[in-house]
Amino acid sequence: MTSIGTGYDLSVSTYSPDGRLFQVEYATKAVEAAGVAVGLRCKDGIILGVERLLHSKLLVKGANRRIASLDEHIGMAGAGLLADGKHVARRGREEAASFRENYNSPVTVQILSDRISAYLQAYTCYGSVRPFGLSTILGGVDKTGPKLFCIEPSGVYYGYRAVAVGKGKALAKTELEKIVNKEVEGQTSLTVREAVSEIARIIYLVHDDNKDKDFELEMTWVCEESGNKHAPVPADLLAEAEAKAKAALEEGMEED
Amino acid sequence: MLSPSPSLSLLLSNLNEFRNSYDSDNTTFSPQGKLFQVEYALEAVKQGSAAIGVRSATHAVLLTLKRSTGELATYQKKLIRIDDHVGVAIAGLTSDARVLSNFMRQQAMRDRMTFGRAIPVGRIVQSIADRAQTNTQEYGRRPYGVGFLVIGQDETGPHLYEFSPAGTAFEYYAHSIGARSQSAKTYLEQNFESFESASLAELINHGLSALNDTLQQDKSLSVANTSVAIIGPADPAIEDIQHSAAARRGYFRVWENEGVDGLLRAWRRSRGEPEDGPQEEAAPDTAAAAGETTEGQQPSAEQAQTAEGSENAPPGAPAGGEDIDMEQH
Amino acid sequence: MWKQRSPGQSSFNDYNTFPLPQTQRVQPSYAHGPTFHTQQPLVTGTSVLGIKFDKGVMIAADNLASYGSLARFRDIQRLHPLGQHTLIGVAGDMSDYQWLQKELDALLREEDALALTDSHPSLSPKNIYQLLSNLFYARRSKMNPVWNAVLVGGWDKVKAESFLAYVDLLGTTYTAPTLATGFGAHLAQPLLREAYEAKAGIDGTGPLLTQEEAEKVLEDCMKVLFYRDARSINKFQIATITAEGSTISDSKSADTYWAFAEGLRGYGAQTQ
């Protein structure tokens, strides 16, 4: 890395001579070390999944969840520094609540993404702070339909059909593209219910058994079945999807 | 101490006019996306003496090893009551712990006042984790230099959490922090599966065994250096409920000095050891050991910063710090 | 709104003969006279009734929001669920009630959002009641009351028993197996108690009313209130909270009998 030692990479308030903000780039490095987080937008809702890496086997099973609710109808899955994730989630909840307070109506995913993005961006402007080491996936169903966004540490955000962040995002994206392409080619798109097993499969595929620690699969959705509320995917459905994912993985291994 | 990657150190030595590095303030990411100041703060936790936490379906227990700075000093308390249903064990900078535990008490009182409820344990831990996170992101601050093990009981049963200066809070079945906590962790990992259904006595014995593993070779658990905190229904067979209203009600209570004697004896019996413990206790070898630190390194930093002192102080020394009056609660 | 000129504000002497000399200076806030907050409710709801029965608790309120003596809004729901197992019935100022709904909904929404991550159960009826009690007392102590009387009904999941309690604009709190606000406290409460004590006894140790019996006595009480309370209408809802959760009935009305009125002076055809 040419940036190291130049002195232009120590603060977000300093550009390098070629116009880069290295501190923001370094912040994205923190994201790349985190367990993968995936979001998929279906015709009837959205689904979020994360690979919750377990750094100790003494951790309570099913606890320490990484997905947060920002409002009744919006969920957030972050990848990066866990504590930064909690910070952004709290800010997101405040923004969503403030929108309701002001306008007496639920915030749309787009507007909430915009507000969170502005917040993250502010942390890339001043030497007195560091950027968030966090990529944030926001998903929800609002009056405009199912919506999915991803906000980077720089504050830049885009809407997505499907998105993956964290370790192994490249592989996850390839798999997600296959799903989305089918839809583009005119085949009927997935329902969230069908997508549960797809997301489970992708996360199991991305997880590197040899290199990574153990993990737990965490999944939430917003769809008609959940009353258009952000809720955990029902335990039985999740267990079924996990079993299928494991089976598919073993099958794939045998083929190799 | 962690140091920047080798390639980086090399670079630093070559650049005398640009004395720069990525570990001197908390608002700077390293090129690998690490926050060195946070990682160094985690080291401060390891300088503190050990604390163990264990949990069953009915109880949560903290066990700590107290240190004293010398013959003339009291043992530094490591257990702090937050509310009837929450208490913490600390490892690291005691003064930081006081700030955070004071904040926790405020949070607990706030929930009692406004909702008339015992604050959910996970939420109170998250509240200090959120505070700690800001200290990793804003210039002119430093991350807290203390780790907590938090036990508590709420509507969803007993809990054990770890709070760390990185701003994270994790829930565990069993956990250890502080000096040589890795040895305890090994014990806990081998045994934690039996904790869920364990009785209070069994749970404490497991905890003491884990704590014992953090000791230096020639040291042993004694009434002077061991303190135990419990949440959950009291067991009159091992607890002196006559002297603790908190115990009678299943609230957070601390056993130390003569109060912990019964627990230590029960533990030694369970291991088939002499109930009175090793004779070392009776004949303190303190003169030489008093000024020495457990790690045998950086004694000044150890004593000035952690203020937790050494585990080698005379066993007869009384426990210091604030008194937790059992009768009051 | 009804702010009056106070003596301290006067720049004239008592006989209005000449302006008093005044020094220009920053005036302390009290120099402008007392500050007035809400002095009276404007759009109001009348009685709310509550009664415990064997499987839970019921709360009833009519659908009217009056503007003074005018029956201004006649399809207002005064029963508001707060989560699965709590429900409030609100009398008094309807704009304060709407503000209260918004605040409590926001609070519960935050609790629910946090619960997704930490699985902690939401606020219990008792927690919500404690909050309301604190709020109402704090506000009346600032001479700025939340102008309502509220019944909180709920199901306490931990204790597995029903919950019913009262709090009003003065911060007054109490609990009883039957409760009523406003006019209902005079007209309906005796009837509710009579029905309750007929089975449970004065000490409340006997069996409680069944759901059908409780609903019947509430309907009777709503009818009595409609007959005698000029700020009521014969259109009301009954909420039922049990271990299974809360439900709110559609609006209904009691069968009324007005034939006696024929003999009343000033009613119907009779003019003298």
PDB file of C-alpha atoms in Angstrom, chain A residues 65 67-69 71-72 86 93 100-101 104 230-232, chain C residues 102-103 105-106 109-110 112-119:
ATOM      1  CA  ARG A  65     -27.857 -11.051  17.738  1.00  0.00           C
ATOM      2  CA  ILE A  67     -29.636  -7.823  13.227  1.00  0.00           C
ATOM      3  CA  ALA A  68     -31.507  -4.878  14.708  1.00  0.00           C
ATOM      4  CA  SER A  69     -34.942  -3.338  14.226  1.00  0.00           C
ATOM      5  CA  ASP A  71     -38.756   0.626  13.226  1.00  0.00           C
ATOM      6  CA  GLU A  72     -41.655  -1.810  13.066  1.00  0.00           C
ATOM      7  CA  LYS A  86     -25.031  -0.812  17.767  1.00  0.00           C
ATOM      8  CA  ARG A  93     -34.081   4.100  15.618  1.00  0.00           C
ATOM      9  CA  ARG A 100     -42.851   9.600  13.030  1.00  0.00           C
ATOM     10  CA  GLU A 101     -42.886  12.380  15.593  1.00  0.00           C
ATOM     11  CA  ASN A 104     -47.044  11.138  12.056  1.00  0.00           C
ATOM     12  CA  HIS A 230     -39.626  -6.769  10.852  1.00  0.00           C
ATOM     13  CA  ALA A 231     -39.469 -10.117  12.631  1.00  0.00           C
ATOM     14  CA  PRO A 232     -37.230 -13.157  12.976  1.00  0.00           C
TER      15      PRO A 232
ATOM     16  CA  LYS C 102     -48.458   8.947  20.252  1.00  0.00           C
ATOM     17  CA  GLU C 103     -45.997   9.025  23.132  1.00  0.00           C
ATOM     18  CA  ASP C 105     -46.922   4.044  20.961  1.00  0.00           C
ATOM     19  CA  ALA C 106     -43.451   5.442  20.314  1.00  0.00           C
ATOM     20  CA  ARG C 109     -42.296   0.650  19.390  1.00  0.00           C
ATOM     21  CA  GLU C 110     -38.808   1.213  20.747  1.00  0.00           C
ATOM     22  CA  ASP C 112     -40.361  -3.923  20.497  1.00  0.00           C
ATOM     23  CA  ALA C 113     -37.435  -2.915  18.305  1.00  0.00           C
ATOM     24  CA  LEU C 114     -34.975  -3.683  21.109  1.00  0.00           C
ATOM     25  CA  ALA C 115     -36.758  -6.952  21.819  1.00  0.00           C
ATOM     26  CA  LEU C 116     -35.855  -8.251  18.360  1.00  0.00           C
ATOM     27  CA  THR C 117     -32.227  -8.189  19.430  1.00  0.00           C
ATOM     28  CA  ASP C 118     -32.416  -9.077  23.127  1.00  0.00           C
ATOM     29  CA  SER C 119     -35.738 -10.988  23.346  1.00  0.00           C
TER      30      SER C 119
END
